[in-house]
Coordinates of C-alpha atoms and ligand atoms in Angstrom, one line a residue:
X1 CA -214.6 -1.4 67.0
X2 CA -215.9 -5.0 66.3
X3 CA -218.3 -7.0 68.6
X4 CA -219.9 -10.2 69.2
X5 CA -223.7 -10.2 69.8
X6 CA -226.7 -12.5 70.0
X7 CA -228.5 -13.1 66.7
X8 CA -231.1 -10.5 65.6
X9 CA -234.7 -11.6 65.2
X10 CA -234.1 -12.1 61.4
X11 CA -231.4 -11.3 58.7
X12 CA -231.7 -9.0 55.8
X13 CA -230.4 -11.8 53.5
X14 CA -229.2 -15.4 53.9
X15 CA -226.2 -17.3 52.4
X16 CA -224.1 -20.5 53.1
X17 CA -220.7 -19.2 53.8
X18 CA -219.5 -15.4 54.7
X19 CA -215.8 -14.8 54.1
X20 CA -214.5 -11.7 56.0
X21 CA -211.9 -10.0 53.9
X22 CA -211.1 -10.1 50.1
X23 CA -207.3 -10.5 50.0
X24 CA -205.4 -13.6 48.8
X25 CA -207.0 -15.7 51.7
X26 CA -210.4 -14.5 51.3
X27 CA -210.5 -14.7 47.5
X28 CA -209.0 -18.2 47.5
X29 CA -211.4 -19.2 50.2
X30 CA -214.5 -17.9 48.2
X31 CA -213.5 -19.4 45.1
X32 CA -213.0 -23.0 46.7
X33 CA -216.2 -22.8 48.5
X34 CA -218.0 -21.7 45.4
X35 CA -216.7 -24.6 43.5
X36 CA -217.5 -26.9 46.6
X37 CA -221.1 -26.1 45.9
X38 CA -221.7 -23.4 48.7
X39 CA -223.4 -20.1 48.2
X40 CA -220.8 -17.6 49.3
X41 CA -220.5 -14.0 49.9
X42 CA -217.0 -12.3 50.5
X43 CA -217.1 -8.9 52.5
X44 CA -214.6 -6.5 52.0
X45 CA -214.2 -3.2 54.1
X46 CA -212.4 -1.1 51.3
X47 CA -213.9 0.1 48.1
X48 CA -211.5 -1.7 46.1
X49 CA -210.1 -5.0 47.4
X50 CA -206.3 -4.9 47.7
X51 CA -205.1 -5.8 51.3
X52 CA -201.6 -6.4 52.2
X53 CA -201.6 -9.0 49.2
X54 CA -201.7 -6.0 46.6
X55 CA -198.8 -4.6 48.7
X56 CA -196.7 -7.6 48.8
X57 CA -194.1 -8.9 46.2
X58 CA -196.7 -11.7 45.6
X59 CA -194.2 -14.6 46.0
X60 CA -195.7 -17.7 47.1
X61 CA -193.5 -20.7 48.1
X62 CA -194.8 -24.0 47.1
X63 CA -193.0 -27.5 46.6
X64 CA -193.6 -30.2 44.0
X65 CA -195.6 -28.1 41.5
X66 CA -195.3 -28.6 37.7
X67 CA -194.2 -25.0 37.6
X68 CA -191.2 -25.9 39.9
X69 CA -190.5 -29.1 37.9
X70 CA -190.3 -26.9 34.7
X71 CA -187.2 -25.3 36.1
X72 CA -185.7 -28.7 37.0
X73 CA -186.4 -28.5 40.6
X74 CA -187.6 -31.6 42.3
X75 CA -189.1 -31.2 45.8
X76 CA -191.2 -32.9 48.4
X77 CA -193.6 -31.0 50.8
X78 CA -191.4 -32.7 53.5
X79 CA -188.4 -30.8 52.4
X80 CA -190.2 -27.6 52.4
X81 CA -191.6 -28.4 55.8
X82 CA -188.1 -29.0 57.1
X83 CA -187.1 -25.5 56.0
X84 CA -190.1 -24.0 57.7
X85 CA -189.4 -25.6 60.9
X86 CA -185.7 -24.8 60.8
X87 CA -186.4 -21.1 60.4
X88 CA -189.1 -21.3 63.3
X89 CA -186.6 -23.3 65.4
X90 CA -189.1 -26.1 65.6
X91 CA -191.8 -23.9 67.3
X92 CA -194.3 -24.1 64.4
X93 CA -197.4 -26.3 64.9
X94 CA -196.3 -29.5 62.9
X95 CA -199.9 -30.3 62.0
X96 CA -200.3 -26.8 60.4
X97 CA -196.9 -27.0 58.7
X98 CA -197.8 -30.4 57.3
X99 CA -201.1 -28.9 56.1
X100 CA -199.9 -25.9 54.5
X101 CA -196.7 -27.4 52.8
X102 CA -198.9 -30.3 51.4
X103 CA -201.8 -28.0 50.3
X104 CA -200.0 -25.1 48.7
X105 CA -198.9 -26.9 45.7
X106 CA -202.3 -28.4 44.8
X107 CA -203.7 -24.9 45.5
X108 CA -201.6 -23.2 43.1
X109 CA -202.2 -25.8 40.4
X110 CA -205.8 -25.4 41.0
X111 CA -205.7 -21.7 40.7
X112 CA -203.9 -22.2 37.4
X113 CA -206.1 -24.9 36.0
X114 CA -209.6 -23.8 37.3
X115 CA -208.9 -20.1 37.4
X116 CA -206.3 -19.2 34.8
X117 CA -203.5 -17.8 37.2
X118 CA -200.2 -18.3 35.5
X119 CA -197.2 -19.2 37.7
X120 CA -193.5 -18.8 37.2
X121 CA -190.8 -20.0 39.6
X122 CA -188.0 -17.5 40.6
X123 CA -185.1 -19.5 39.7
X124 CA -182.2 -16.9 40.2
X125 CA -181.8 -16.4 43.9
X126 CA -182.7 -18.1 47.0
X127 CA -184.2 -16.3 50.1
X128 CA -182.5 -17.0 53.5
X129 CA -183.6 -20.5 55.0
X130 CA -184.7 -21.7 51.3
X131 CA -183.0 -24.8 50.2
X132 CA -184.7 -25.0 46.9
X133 CA -186.1 -22.5 44.4
X134 CA -189.8 -22.6 45.1
X135 CA -191.1 -19.1 45.1
X136 CA -194.0 -18.8 42.6
X137 CA -195.1 -15.5 41.2
X138 CA -197.5 -14.3 38.4
X139 CA -195.7 -13.1 35.4
X140 CA -195.7 -9.4 36.5
X141 CA -193.9 -10.4 39.8
X142 CA -196.2 -8.1 41.9
X143 CA -198.7 -8.6 44.8
X144 CA -200.9 -6.0 42.9
X145 CA -200.9 -8.4 39.7
X146 CA -201.6 -11.2 41.8
X147 CA -204.6 -9.5 43.4
X148 CA -205.8 -8.4 39.9
X149 CA -205.7 -11.9 38.6
X150 CA -207.5 -13.3 41.7
X151 CA -210.2 -10.5 41.3
X152 CA -210.6 -11.4 37.6
X153 CA -210.9 -15.1 38.6
X154 CA -213.7 -14.2 41.1
X155 CA -215.5 -12.3 38.5
X156 CA -215.2 -15.0 35.9
X157 CA -216.5 -17.6 38.5
X158 CA -219.4 -15.5 39.5
X159 CA -218.1 -15.0 43.1
X160 CA -220.0 -12.4 45.2
X161 CA -217.4 -9.8 46.5
X162 CA -219.2 -6.9 48.4
X163 CA -217.0 -4.0 49.0
X164 CA -217.4 -1.1 51.3
X165 CA -218.6 -3.7 53.7
X166 CA -216.8 -3.8 57.0
X167 CA -218.0 -6.9 59.3
X168 CA -218.5 -5.4 62.6
X169 CA -220.6 -7.9 64.5
X170 CA -220.5 -11.6 64.5
X171 CA -223.8 -13.0 65.8
X172 CA -223.5 -16.0 68.1
X173 CA -226.0 -18.4 69.4
X174 CA -225.2 -20.6 72.5
X175 CA -221.9 -18.9 72.8
X176 CA -220.3 -20.6 70.0
X177 CA -222.3 -21.0 66.9
X178 CA -222.1 -18.2 64.3
X179 CA -225.6 -17.5 62.9
X180 CA -224.6 -14.4 60.8
X181 CA -222.9 -11.2 60.7
X182 CA -223.5 -7.4 60.6
X183 CA -221.7 -5.3 58.2
X184 CA -221.3 -1.5 58.4
X185 CA -221.2 0.6 55.5
X186 CA -218.9 3.9 55.2
X187 CA -221.8 6.1 56.0
X188 CA -222.8 4.1 59.1
X189 CA -225.6 2.2 57.6
X190 CA -225.7 -1.6 58.7
X191 CA -227.0 -4.7 57.0
X192 CA -227.1 -8.3 58.4
X193 CA -226.4 -11.5 56.6
X194 CA -227.4 -14.8 58.1
X195 CA -225.1 -17.9 57.2
X196 CA -224.1 -21.3 58.0
X197 CA -220.3 -20.7 58.2
X198 CA -218.0 -17.7 58.7
X199 CA -214.4 -17.7 57.5
X200 CA -212.2 -15.0 58.9
X201 CA -209.8 -13.8 56.2
X202 CA -209.3 -10.4 57.4
X203 CA -205.5 -10.7 58.3
X204 CA -203.7 -9.7 61.5
X205 CA -203.4 -6.6 63.7
X206 CA -200.4 -4.9 62.2
X207 CA -202.8 -1.9 61.6
X208 CA -203.9 -1.8 65.2
X209 CA -201.1 0.0 67.1
X210 CA -202.6 -0.8 70.5
X211 CA -202.4 -4.7 69.8
X212 CA -199.0 -4.4 68.3
X213 CA -197.8 -2.3 71.5
X214 CA -199.3 -5.2 73.8
X215 CA -198.0 -8.0 71.9
X216 CA -194.8 -6.9 70.1
X217 CA -193.3 -3.9 71.7
X218 CA -190.0 -4.4 69.9
X219 CA -191.6 -3.2 66.8
X220 CA -194.2 -0.8 68.3
X221 CA -192.4 2.3 67.3
X222 CA -191.4 1.2 63.7
X223 CA -193.4 2.0 60.5
X224 CA -196.2 -0.5 59.5
X225 CA -195.9 -1.2 55.9
X226 CA -199.0 -3.4 55.5
X227 CA -202.5 -2.7 54.8
X228 CA -204.1 -0.2 57.3
X229 CA -207.4 -1.9 57.3
X230 CA -205.9 -5.0 59.0
X231 CA -206.9 -4.0 62.5
X232 CA -206.8 -7.2 64.2
X233 CA -210.5 -8.1 63.9
X234 CA -210.1 -11.8 63.8
X235 CA -208.1 -11.6 67.1
X236 CA -210.7 -9.2 68.8
X237 CA -213.4 -11.7 67.9
X238 CA -211.4 -14.6 68.9
X239 CA -211.0 -13.0 72.4
X240 CA -214.5 -12.4 72.8
X241 CA -215.5 -16.0 71.7
X242 CA -212.7 -17.4 74.1
X243 CA -210.9 -19.1 71.2
X244 CA -207.4 -20.2 71.5
X245 CA -204.7 -17.8 70.2
X246 CA -201.0 -18.2 69.9
X247 CA -197.7 -16.7 69.0
X248 CA -199.1 -13.2 69.1
X249 CA -195.5 -11.9 69.4
X250 CA -194.6 -13.4 65.9
X251 CA -194.4 -11.1 62.8
X252 CA -192.9 -10.5 59.5
X253 CA -190.5 -7.4 59.7
X254 CA -188.4 -6.3 57.0
X255 CA -185.0 -4.7 57.1
X256 CA -184.9 -3.1 53.7
X257 CA -187.5 -0.5 53.3
X258 CA -186.1 2.5 51.3
X259 CA -186.2 5.6 53.7
X260 CA -188.0 8.0 53.5
X261 CA -189.4 6.7 50.2
X262 CA -191.3 3.8 51.7
X263 CA -190.4 1.4 49.0
X264 CA -189.4 -2.2 49.4
X265 CA -185.7 -3.1 48.3
X266 CA -185.4 -6.5 47.3
X267 CA -183.3 -8.7 49.8
X268 CA -181.8 -10.5 46.5
X269 CA -179.3 -7.7 46.8
X270 CA -178.1 -8.9 50.1
X271 CA -178.3 -12.6 49.1
X272 CA -176.3 -12.0 46.0
X273 CA -173.4 -10.1 47.6
X274 CA -174.6 -6.8 49.0
X275 CA -174.0 -5.6 52.5
X276 CA -175.6 -3.3 55.1
X277 CA -173.8 -0.6 56.9
X278 CA -174.9 1.8 59.7
X279 CA -174.4 5.6 59.7
X280 CA -170.9 5.0 60.9
X281 CA -170.1 3.1 57.6
X282 CA -169.8 -0.2 59.7
X283 CA -171.5 -3.7 59.1
X284 CA -173.5 -4.8 62.1
X285 CA -174.8 -8.3 61.2
X286 CA -174.9 -11.3 59.1
X287 CA -177.3 -10.0 56.4
X288 CA -177.9 -13.6 55.4
X289 CA -179.8 -14.4 58.7
X290 CA -183.1 -13.2 57.3
X291 CA -184.7 -9.9 56.4
X292 CA -187.5 -10.3 58.8
X293 CA -185.2 -10.1 62.1
X294 CA -183.2 -7.6 60.2
X295 CA -185.9 -5.2 60.8
X296 CA -185.0 -5.0 64.5
X297 CA -181.2 -5.1 63.8
X298 CA -181.6 -2.0 61.6
X299 CA -183.9 0.0 64.0
X300 CA -181.2 -0.7 66.5
X301 CA -178.6 1.3 64.6
X302 CA -178.0 5.1 65.0
X303 CA -181.1 7.0 63.6
X304 CA -182.7 3.7 63.1
X305 CA -181.4 3.3 59.6
X306 CA -178.8 1.5 57.6
X307 CA -177.4 1.8 54.0
X308 CA -177.6 -1.1 51.5
X309 CA -174.3 -1.1 49.7
X310 CA -173.8 -3.2 46.4
X311 CA -172.2 -2.8 42.9
X312 CA -173.6 -2.5 39.3
X313 CA -173.9 -6.4 38.9
X314 CA -176.5 -6.4 41.9
X315 CA -178.1 -3.2 40.7
X316 CA -178.8 -5.3 37.5
X317 CA -180.7 -7.9 39.6
X318 CA -182.5 -5.4 41.5
X319 CA -183.9 -3.9 38.2
X320 CA -185.7 -7.0 37.5
X321 CA -188.0 -6.2 40.5
X322 CA -190.8 -3.6 39.8
X323 CA -190.3 -2.1 43.5
X324 CA -186.7 -1.4 42.7
X325 CA -187.3 0.1 39.5
X326 CA -189.6 2.5 41.4
X327 CA -186.9 3.1 43.9
X328 CA -184.5 4.0 41.0
X329 CA -187.2 6.4 39.5
X330 CA -187.6 8.2 42.8
X331 CA -184.0 8.8 43.2
X332 CA -183.6 6.6 46.2
X333 CA -180.7 4.8 44.6
X334 CA -177.4 6.7 45.0
X335 CA -174.1 5.9 43.2
X336 CA -170.4 6.7 43.4
X337 CA -167.2 5.4 41.4
X338 CA -165.7 3.9 44.4
X339 CA -166.1 3.7 48.2
X340 CA -164.7 7.3 48.9
X341 CA -166.9 8.8 46.2
X342 CA -170.1 6.9 47.3
X343 CA -169.4 7.9 50.9
X344 CA -169.3 11.4 50.0
X345 CA -172.6 11.3 48.2
X346 CA -174.4 9.7 50.9
X347 CA -172.6 11.6 53.8
X348 CA -170.7 8.7 55.4
X349 CA -167.1 8.9 56.6
X350 CA -165.0 7.8 53.6
X351 CA -162.4 5.9 55.7
X352 CA -164.9 4.0 57.4
X353 CA -166.7 2.8 54.3
X354 CA -163.4 2.0 52.6
X355 CA -162.3 0.1 55.6
X356 CA -165.7 -1.9 55.7
X357 CA -165.3 -2.6 51.9
X358 CA -161.8 -3.7 52.3
X359 CA -162.8 -6.3 54.9
X360 CA -165.5 -7.5 52.9
X361 CA -163.3 -8.0 49.8
X362 CA -160.9 -10.1 52.1
X363 CA -164.0 -12.2 53.3
X364 CA -164.9 -12.8 49.7
X365 CA -161.3 -13.8 48.9
X366 CA -161.4 -16.1 51.9
X367 CA -158.3 -14.6 53.4
X368 CA -160.2 -13.5 56.4
X369 CA -163.5 -14.7 58.0
X370 CA -166.6 -12.6 58.8
X371 CA -166.9 -12.0 62.6
X372 CA -170.8 -12.1 61.9
X373 CA -170.3 -15.5 60.3
X374 CA -171.5 -14.8 56.8
X375 CA -169.8 -16.8 53.9
X376 CA -168.8 -14.2 51.2
X377 CA -166.9 -16.8 48.9
X378 CA -169.9 -18.3 47.1
X379 CA -170.8 -14.8 45.3
X380 CA -168.6 -12.5 43.3
X381 CA -166.8 -9.7 45.1
X382 CA -168.3 -6.3 45.1
X383 CA -166.5 -4.3 42.4
X384 CA -166.5 -1.3 40.2
X385 CA -169.1 1.4 40.6
X386 CA -171.0 1.2 43.9
X387 CA -174.6 1.9 44.7
X388 CA -176.4 2.7 48.0
X389 CA -179.9 3.0 49.2
X390 CA -181.0 4.2 52.7
X391 CA -183.3 1.8 54.6
X392 CA -185.1 1.4 57.9
X393 CA -186.8 -1.6 59.5
X394 CA -190.6 -2.0 59.3
X395 CA -193.4 -4.3 60.4
X396 CA -195.0 -6.0 57.4
X397 CA -197.6 -8.2 59.1
X398 CA -198.4 -10.1 62.1
X399 CA -198.1 -13.9 62.2
X400 CA -199.8 -14.9 65.5
X401 CA -203.4 -15.4 65.6
X402 CA -206.4 -17.7 66.1
X403 CA -205.3 -21.5 66.4
X404 CA -206.8 -23.6 63.8
X405 CA -206.6 -27.1 62.9
X406 CA -205.8 -28.9 59.5
X407 CA -209.4 -28.1 58.5
X408 CA -208.8 -24.4 59.2
X409 CA -211.4 -24.7 61.9
X410 CA -210.9 -22.3 64.8
X411 CA -210.1 -24.1 68.0
X412 CA -211.0 -23.6 71.6
X413 CA -208.0 -23.8 74.2
X414 CA -209.0 -27.3 74.9
X415 CA -208.3 -28.2 71.3
X416 CA -211.9 -28.7 70.3
X417 CA -213.3 -26.6 67.4
X418 CA -215.8 -24.1 67.3
X419 CA -218.7 -25.5 65.2
X420 CA -218.6 -23.2 62.3
X421 CA -215.9 -20.7 62.5
X422 CA -212.9 -20.8 60.3
X423 CA -209.7 -18.8 59.7
X424 CA -206.7 -18.4 57.3
X425 CA -204.0 -16.0 56.3
X426 CA -202.9 -13.3 58.8
X427 CA -206.2 -14.0 60.8
X428 CA -204.8 -17.5 61.9
X429 CA -201.8 -18.3 63.8
X430 CA -199.0 -18.9 61.2
X431 CA -196.0 -21.2 60.9
X432 CA -193.3 -18.8 62.0
X433 CA -193.0 -19.7 65.8
X434 CA -193.2 -16.9 68.4
X435 CA -190.8 -14.3 67.2
X436 CA -189.5 -12.3 64.2
X437 CA -186.7 -14.8 63.7
X438 CA -189.1 -17.5 62.8
X439 CA -190.5 -15.9 59.6
X440 CA -189.4 -17.8 56.4
X441 CA -189.8 -15.7 53.5
X442 CA -193.3 -16.6 51.8
X443 CA -194.9 -17.6 55.1
X444 CA -197.5 -15.0 54.7
X445 CA -199.0 -16.0 51.4
X446 CA -198.2 -19.6 52.1
X447 CA -200.9 -19.6 54.9
X448 CA -203.1 -17.1 53.1
X449 CA -203.7 -19.4 50.1
X450 CA -203.2 -22.7 51.6
X451 CA -205.5 -22.2 54.6
X452 CA -207.9 -20.3 52.2
X453 CA -207.8 -23.4 49.7
X454 CA -208.7 -25.7 52.9
X455 CA -211.1 -23.3 54.7
X456 CA -213.2 -22.8 51.4
X457 CA -213.8 -26.6 51.1
X458 CA -214.3 -27.3 54.9
X459 CA -216.7 -24.3 55.4
X460 CA -218.7 -25.4 52.1
X461 CA -219.1 -29.0 53.5
X462 CA -220.2 -27.7 57.0
X463 CA -222.8 -25.4 55.4
X464 CA -223.9 -28.4 53.2
X465 CA -224.4 -30.6 56.3
X466 CA -226.7 -27.9 57.7
X467 CA -228.6 -27.6 54.3
X468 CA -229.5 -31.3 54.2
Ligands
LIG1 C1 -194.5 -5.0 51.4 C2 -195.0 -6.4 51.6 C3 -194.5 -7.4 51.0 C4 -194.7 -8.9 51.1 N1 -194.3 -9.7 50.3 C5 -194.6 -11.0 50.6 C6 -194.2 -12.0 49.4 O1 -193.7 -11.9 48.6 N2 -194.6 -13.4 49.9 C7 -195.4 -13.5 51.0 O2 -195.6 -14.8 51.2 N3 -195.9 -12.7 51.9 C8 -195.6 -11.4 51.8 N4 -196.1 -10.4 52.5 C9 -197.1 -10.8 53.4 C10 -198.4 -11.0 52.7 O3 -198.6 -9.9 52.1 C11 -199.5 -11.4 53.6 O4 -199.1 -12.4 54.5 C12 -200.8 -11.7 52.9 O5 -201.1 -10.7 51.9 C13 -202.1 -12.0 53.8 O6 -203.2 -12.3 53.1 P1 -204.5 -12.1 53.7 O7 -205.6 -12.4 52.7 O8 -204.5 -12.9 55.0 O9 -204.6 -10.6 54.1 P2 -205.0 -9.1 53.1 O10 -204.4 -9.3 51.7 O11 -204.5 -8.2 53.9 O12 -206.5 -9.2 53.1 C14 -207.1 -9.0 54.2 C15 -208.4 -8.2 54.0 O13 -209.3 -8.1 54.9 C16 -210.1 -6.8 54.8 N5 -210.7 -6.7 56.2 C17 -210.1 -6.5 57.4 N6 -210.9 -6.3 58.4 C18 -212.2 -6.5 57.8 C19 -213.5 -6.5 58.2 N7 -213.8 -6.4 59.5 N8 -214.5 -6.7 57.5 C20 -214.2 -6.7 56.1 N9 -213.0 -6.9 55.6 C21 -211.9 -6.5 56.4 C22 -208.9 -5.8 54.5 O14 -209.3 -4.7 54.1 C23 -208.0 -6.7 53.5 O15 -208.4 -6.2 52.2 C24 -195.7 -9.1 52.2 C25 -196.3 -8.1 53.1 C26 -196.0 -6.8 52.7 C27 -196.6 -5.7 53.5

């Protein structure tokens, strides 16, 4: 349990900026604050920093970078912002949307130029709601590699990252000014650090089943597939400090988690022509709506599961993704020479699956239209040998949280900032509106890296003002 308490008589050590959490947000914040002249300590509860960042695909959307231009795509932050707002049904804070869509490109170029991260833009498929190819990934295309590269950059820059250090208390003077933190070691020992600014980069509350049940009952019974250490500490401190909080019902779900293997099956399979059927062999949705909201739709099916159905061409696309290759290696991917053979392998009624596939072929040929409204005519028809993987819906991370301004400063309900508290990533309210439908693919790392980039600079400036 975390708490807010008055300052102790003295602190064990002092620094300028304390960053809570060493995921993508915390490491970006730390690197930027260090470069901006502050003394920084990043505190991480785990013995090795991984966070949800290392579990993710590591795809970060950004407009107008030289990496995007290198594959011939020209894009402005305004275009990206329009996609974000369209998915969020116009319910994302325009100031934060503007901030993150403008800052993320410079942030990725800075991570490349100052810290040696390499970016490639995925140019072969578009996620739902993306009008341009803008997903940046490190060459390995995994969140684990992204974290490894950020940690390497942290080491090279001399950033202090202290592990096995769960921040349990924020020390607050006059009800609003954070003078330092207490951290608790795994053996229960405590240490205190005085500081001039604190950045909460400790993600959301997906790992706190009570907060999930309170705020997002629709996903409370589903598997949580994010980092278990993300137990909502930022939200709990925000409550205790009387900070403004918003959109706590928003989250990133996913409707394609291999079951029971617990491996993410890329949504590229759906975007490029695959379908989802339920245990009765019937489609139940437009698979191009978005993988986030698909979590709820899959969970509503008999047994809370669906089968992703696709062909060998799409299997080839899947093999470009490390997660998918892992699913193949574990035997999660089944196959059959045609619909009847596949149905018998996966235990569906042959007639039902054959009927569904015949309908899909008619949608692809343009002779019938899909009652769920999906356009099948722009991708090749499913053909030849068929593949299937059983999936379920899951909660990946929460998107609501502390309301921040474009300087990543945590705000009070009246819109004024707390003097020296900052937040980014899953700890801050994101840009996905108030519900699962509002999550545009990439919104998670977008706010982790862009707000971390901003928070590092503003927290360093704030601590500098106090040094003078
Ligand atoms: C399977 C999966 C795939 C995803 N794929 C993508 C993707 O491709 N693109 C995308 O944009 N998003 C993706 N996401 C979402 C993305 O992973 C998160 O939005 C992002 O990693 C958040 O970064 P963060 O730094 O805020 O949090 P994290 O990376 O989770 O880091 C938070 C850190 O804070 C630590 N911490 C928590 N509390 C404390 C405390 N009190 N004291 C000290 N440390 C603490 C945690 O241990 C953790 O290391 C995916 C998520 C999942 C689960």
